[in-house]
Coordinates of C-alpha atoms in Angstrom, one line a residue:
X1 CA 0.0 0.0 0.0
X2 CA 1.6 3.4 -0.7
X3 CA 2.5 5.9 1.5
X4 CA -0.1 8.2 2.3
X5 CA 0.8 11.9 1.0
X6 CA 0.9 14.7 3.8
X7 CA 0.6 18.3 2.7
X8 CA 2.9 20.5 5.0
X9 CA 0.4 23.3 6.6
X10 CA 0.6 25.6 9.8
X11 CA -1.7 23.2 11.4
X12 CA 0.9 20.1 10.9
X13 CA 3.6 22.4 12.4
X14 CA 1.7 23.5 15.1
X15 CA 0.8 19.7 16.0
X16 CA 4.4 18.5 16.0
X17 CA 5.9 21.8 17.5
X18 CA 3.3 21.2 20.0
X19 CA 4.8 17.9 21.0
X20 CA 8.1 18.7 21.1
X21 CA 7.4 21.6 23.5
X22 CA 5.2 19.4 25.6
X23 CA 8.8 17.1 25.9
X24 CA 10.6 19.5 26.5
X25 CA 8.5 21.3 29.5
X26 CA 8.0 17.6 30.4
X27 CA 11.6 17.0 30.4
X28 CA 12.2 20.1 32.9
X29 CA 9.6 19.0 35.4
X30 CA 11.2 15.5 35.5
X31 CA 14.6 16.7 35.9
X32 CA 13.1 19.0 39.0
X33 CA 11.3 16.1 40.7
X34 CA 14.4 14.5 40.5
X35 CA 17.3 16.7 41.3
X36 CA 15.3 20.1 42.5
X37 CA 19.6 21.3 42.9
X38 CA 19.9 21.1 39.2
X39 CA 17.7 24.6 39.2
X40 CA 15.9 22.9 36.5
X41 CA 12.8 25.4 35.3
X42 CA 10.2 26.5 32.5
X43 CA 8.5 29.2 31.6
X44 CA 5.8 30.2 28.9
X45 CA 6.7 33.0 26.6
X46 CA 5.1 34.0 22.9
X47 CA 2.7 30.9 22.7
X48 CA 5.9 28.0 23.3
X49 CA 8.3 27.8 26.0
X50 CA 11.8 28.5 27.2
X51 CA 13.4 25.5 29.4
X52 CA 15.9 25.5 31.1
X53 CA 18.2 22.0 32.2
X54 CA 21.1 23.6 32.8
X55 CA 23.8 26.2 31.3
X56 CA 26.1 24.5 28.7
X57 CA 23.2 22.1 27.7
X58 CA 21.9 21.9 24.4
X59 CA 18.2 20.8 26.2
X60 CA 18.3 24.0 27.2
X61 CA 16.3 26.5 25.1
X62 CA 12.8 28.0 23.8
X63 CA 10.2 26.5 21.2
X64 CA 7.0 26.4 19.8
X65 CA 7.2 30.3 19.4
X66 CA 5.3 32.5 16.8
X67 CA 3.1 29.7 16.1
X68 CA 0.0 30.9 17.0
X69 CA 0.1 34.5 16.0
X70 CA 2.8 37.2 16.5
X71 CA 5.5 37.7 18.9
X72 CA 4.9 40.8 21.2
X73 CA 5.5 42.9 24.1
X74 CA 8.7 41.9 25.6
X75 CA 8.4 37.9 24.8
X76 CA 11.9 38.0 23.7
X77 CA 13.1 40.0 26.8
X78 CA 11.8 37.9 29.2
X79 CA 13.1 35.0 27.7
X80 CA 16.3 36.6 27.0
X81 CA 16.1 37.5 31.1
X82 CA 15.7 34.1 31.6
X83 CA 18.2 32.3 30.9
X84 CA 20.6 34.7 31.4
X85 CA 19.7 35.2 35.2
X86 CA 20.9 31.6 34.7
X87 CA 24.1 31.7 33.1
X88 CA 22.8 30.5 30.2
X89 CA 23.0 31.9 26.6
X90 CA 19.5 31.8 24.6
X91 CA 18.5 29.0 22.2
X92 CA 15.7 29.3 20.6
X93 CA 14.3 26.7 17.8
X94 CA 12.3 28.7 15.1
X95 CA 9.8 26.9 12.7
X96 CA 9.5 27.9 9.3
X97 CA 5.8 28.5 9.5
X98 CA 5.8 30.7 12.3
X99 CA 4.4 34.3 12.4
X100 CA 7.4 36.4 10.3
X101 CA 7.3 38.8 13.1
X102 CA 9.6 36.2 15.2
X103 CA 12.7 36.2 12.9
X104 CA 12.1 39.7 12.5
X105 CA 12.5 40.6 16.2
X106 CA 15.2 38.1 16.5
X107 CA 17.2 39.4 13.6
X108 CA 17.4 42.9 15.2
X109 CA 18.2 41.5 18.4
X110 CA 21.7 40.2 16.3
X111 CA 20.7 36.5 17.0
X112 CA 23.0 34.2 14.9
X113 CA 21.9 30.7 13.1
X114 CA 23.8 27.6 14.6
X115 CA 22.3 24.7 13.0
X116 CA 19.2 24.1 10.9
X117 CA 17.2 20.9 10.5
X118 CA 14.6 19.4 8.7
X119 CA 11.4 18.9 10.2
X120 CA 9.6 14.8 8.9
X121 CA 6.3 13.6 9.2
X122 CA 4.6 10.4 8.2
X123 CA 1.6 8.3 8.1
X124 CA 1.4 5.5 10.4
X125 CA -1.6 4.8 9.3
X126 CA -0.2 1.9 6.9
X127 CA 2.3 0.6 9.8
X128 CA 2.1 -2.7 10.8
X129 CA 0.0 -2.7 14.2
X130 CA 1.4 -5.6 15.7
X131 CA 4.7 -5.5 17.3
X132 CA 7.5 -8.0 15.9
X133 CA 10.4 -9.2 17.6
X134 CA 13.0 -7.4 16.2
X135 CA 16.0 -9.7 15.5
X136 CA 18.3 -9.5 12.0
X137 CA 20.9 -11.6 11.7
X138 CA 24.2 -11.2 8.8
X139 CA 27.6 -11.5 8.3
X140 CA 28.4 -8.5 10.6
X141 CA 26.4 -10.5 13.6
X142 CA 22.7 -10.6 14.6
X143 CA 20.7 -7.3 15.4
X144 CA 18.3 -7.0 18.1
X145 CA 16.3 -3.6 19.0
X146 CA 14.9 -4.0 22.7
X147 CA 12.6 -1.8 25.0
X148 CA 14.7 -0.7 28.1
X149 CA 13.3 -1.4 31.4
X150 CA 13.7 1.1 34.0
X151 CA 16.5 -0.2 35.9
X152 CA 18.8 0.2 32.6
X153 CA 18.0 4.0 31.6
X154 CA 21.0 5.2 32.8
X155 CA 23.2 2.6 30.8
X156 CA 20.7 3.5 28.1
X157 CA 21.6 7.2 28.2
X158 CA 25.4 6.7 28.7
X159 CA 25.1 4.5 25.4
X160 CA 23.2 7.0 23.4
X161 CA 26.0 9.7 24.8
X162 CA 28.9 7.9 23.2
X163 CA 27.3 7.8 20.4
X164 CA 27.8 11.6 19.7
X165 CA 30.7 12.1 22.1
X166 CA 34.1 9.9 21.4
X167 CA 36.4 9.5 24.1
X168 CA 38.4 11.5 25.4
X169 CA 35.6 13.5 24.9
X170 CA 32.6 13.4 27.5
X171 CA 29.1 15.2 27.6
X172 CA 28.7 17.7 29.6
X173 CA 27.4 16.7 33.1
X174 CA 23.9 18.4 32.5
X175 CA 23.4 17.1 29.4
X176 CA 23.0 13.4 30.9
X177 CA 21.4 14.2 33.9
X178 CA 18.8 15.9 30.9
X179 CA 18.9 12.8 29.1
X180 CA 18.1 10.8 32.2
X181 CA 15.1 13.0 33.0
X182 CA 13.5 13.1 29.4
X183 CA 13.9 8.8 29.6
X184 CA 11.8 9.2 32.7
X185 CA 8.7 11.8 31.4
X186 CA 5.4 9.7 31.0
X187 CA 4.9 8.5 27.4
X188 CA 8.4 7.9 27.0
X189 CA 10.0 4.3 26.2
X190 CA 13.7 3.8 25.5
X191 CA 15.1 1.6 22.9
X192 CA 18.6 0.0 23.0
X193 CA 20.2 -2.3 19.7
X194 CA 22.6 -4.9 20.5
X195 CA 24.3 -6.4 18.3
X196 CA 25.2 -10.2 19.2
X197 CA 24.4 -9.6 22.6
X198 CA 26.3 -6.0 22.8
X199 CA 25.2 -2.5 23.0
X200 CA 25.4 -0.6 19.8
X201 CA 22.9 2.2 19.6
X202 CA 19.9 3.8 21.0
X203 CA 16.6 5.9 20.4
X204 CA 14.0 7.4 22.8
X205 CA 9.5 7.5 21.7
X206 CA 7.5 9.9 23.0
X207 CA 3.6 9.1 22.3
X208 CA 1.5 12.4 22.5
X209 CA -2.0 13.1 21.2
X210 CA -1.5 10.5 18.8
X211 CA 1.5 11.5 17.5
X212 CA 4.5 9.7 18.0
X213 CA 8.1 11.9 18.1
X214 CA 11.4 9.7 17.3
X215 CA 14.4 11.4 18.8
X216 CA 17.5 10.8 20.1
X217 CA 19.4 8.5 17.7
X218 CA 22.3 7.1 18.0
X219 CA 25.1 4.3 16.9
X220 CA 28.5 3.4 17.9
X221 CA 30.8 4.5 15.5
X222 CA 32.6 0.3 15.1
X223 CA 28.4 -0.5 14.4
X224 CA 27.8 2.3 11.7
X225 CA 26.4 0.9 8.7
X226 CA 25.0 -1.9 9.5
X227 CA 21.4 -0.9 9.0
X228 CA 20.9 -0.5 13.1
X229 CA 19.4 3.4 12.8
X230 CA 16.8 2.0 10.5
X231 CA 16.1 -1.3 12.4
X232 CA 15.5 1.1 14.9
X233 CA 13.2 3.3 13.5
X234 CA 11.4 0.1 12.4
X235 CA 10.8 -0.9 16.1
X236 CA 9.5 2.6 17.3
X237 CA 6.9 3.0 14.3
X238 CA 5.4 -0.5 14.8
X239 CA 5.3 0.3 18.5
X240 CA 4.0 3.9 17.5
X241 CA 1.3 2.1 15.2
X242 CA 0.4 -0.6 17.4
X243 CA -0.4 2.3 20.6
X244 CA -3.2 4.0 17.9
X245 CA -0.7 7.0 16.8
X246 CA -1.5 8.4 13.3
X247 CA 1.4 10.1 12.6
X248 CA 5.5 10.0 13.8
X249 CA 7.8 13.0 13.4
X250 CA 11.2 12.9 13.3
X251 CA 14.5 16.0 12.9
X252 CA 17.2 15.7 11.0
X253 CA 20.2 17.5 9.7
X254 CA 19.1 18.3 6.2
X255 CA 20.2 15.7 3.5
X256 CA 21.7 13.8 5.9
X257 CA 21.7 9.6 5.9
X258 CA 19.3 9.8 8.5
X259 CA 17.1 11.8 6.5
X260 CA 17.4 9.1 3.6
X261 CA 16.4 6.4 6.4
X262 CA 13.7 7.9 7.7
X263 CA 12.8 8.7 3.7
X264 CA 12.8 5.2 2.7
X265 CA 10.7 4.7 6.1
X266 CA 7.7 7.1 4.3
X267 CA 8.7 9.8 6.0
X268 CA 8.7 13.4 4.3
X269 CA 10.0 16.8 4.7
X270 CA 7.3 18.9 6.0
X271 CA 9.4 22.7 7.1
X272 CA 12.5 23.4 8.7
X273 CA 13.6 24.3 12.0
X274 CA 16.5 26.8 12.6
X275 CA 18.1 27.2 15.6
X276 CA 19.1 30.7 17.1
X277 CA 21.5 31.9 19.7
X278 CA 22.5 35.3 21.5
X279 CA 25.0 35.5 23.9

């Protein structure tokens, strides 16, 4: 059956920017409850809202602005306020469909562009909805992708880490405990591959209103190329379609092989995100 075709709309954007704030606001409160000394904190400004999980951390930043009208007043101040009273600089992800009065503000304010990605959507509606074990087995060894109980989320996270950061280089120490605390917000499940029986990669699912976000992604670098992102993937989208969600989003940088998995998964680009920084 093919793919069913999505038309990228302000609607679409709001839904998944919607559940990617909800994360991260969800994300600060869990990280709270857990170490209330990590000063931890939200606020709402200009419709989204700015999180804070610690100064040095890329988890913390604003979202989900200028997507339900204009930016006004002194949004940007206060948010600016915000995590500088913290030591932070600002972060702020923009969406391609929000209001034009956001970049506008922001440009004047001398923000700078650090990264951009792509923004996917698909259909789950044509998604297996029964679970499979997930087991593949080739020359380079057997492949499983497993659910992580919640004994094993901190292995989980510290897997996932060294995905992105090779020794000698580490994360910095808020960035785990954020990654620990996002594991632990309610419609979360963590997902580990092993690959004949070792760890080689991980993923997080967050189920919201139906729509499931994939983030998180990770492999080794010795298991690169072996397929595990998109076994991965796999596993989370059944799971997604077998818990009733219609859609799954995904971010990517653009062009990227993880864009051309999640492409060859049905997945299509549906805006772009930009990130934003002032010191």
């Amino acid at each position: 059956m093919a793919n069913e075709r999505l038309f990228a709309d302000l609607a679409l954007a709001q839904r998944v920017e919607g559940a990617l704030d909800v994360l991260g606001v969800e994300n600060a409160r869990s990280q709270k409850k857990r170490a209330p000394e990590s000063g931890a904190e939200v606020i709402e400004v200009g419709g989204g809202h700015a999180v804070f999980l610690g100064a040095g951390s890329p988890l913390s930043q604003a979202q989900n602005l200028g997507l339900h009208g204009p930016v006004v007043g002194d949004d940007l101040g206060r948010m600016e306020r915000f995590f500088r009273d913290r030591g932070s600089r600002t972060q702020i992800e923009v969406a391609s469909l929000a209001d034009p009065s956001l970049l506008a503000a922001l440009s004047a304010r001398g923000y700078l562009i650090a990264e951009q990605t792509h923004s996917l959507v698909c259909s789950l509606k044509t998604k297996p909805l029964r679970e499979q074990p997930m087991h593949h087995s080739a020359s380079t060894g057997t492949v499983e992708i497993i659910r992580v109980g919640p004994d094993e989320l901190e292995h989980w996270v510290d897997v996932v880490l060294r995905c992105f950061f090779e020794e000698p280089e580490s994360p910095p120490p808020s960035l785990r405990e954020g990654a620990i605390a996002m594991s632990l917000v309610p419609g979360t499940t963590s997902w580990l591959a092993r690959v004949d029986g070792q760890p080689a990669g991980g993923g997080l699912l967050m189920i919201h209103d139906g729509l499931a976000l994939i983030c998180g992604d990770g492999t080794l670098p010795r298991y690169r190329h072996r397929g595990i992102q998109t076994l991965l993937l796999q596993g989370r989208l059944a799971h997604a379609a077998a818990s009733g969600c219609e859609l799954a989003a995904i971010c990517t940088q653009p062009g990227s092989g993880s864009q051309r998995n999640a492409e060859r998964q049905g997945f299509q680009v549906v805006y772009a995100r930009t990130m934003l920084i002032h010191q």
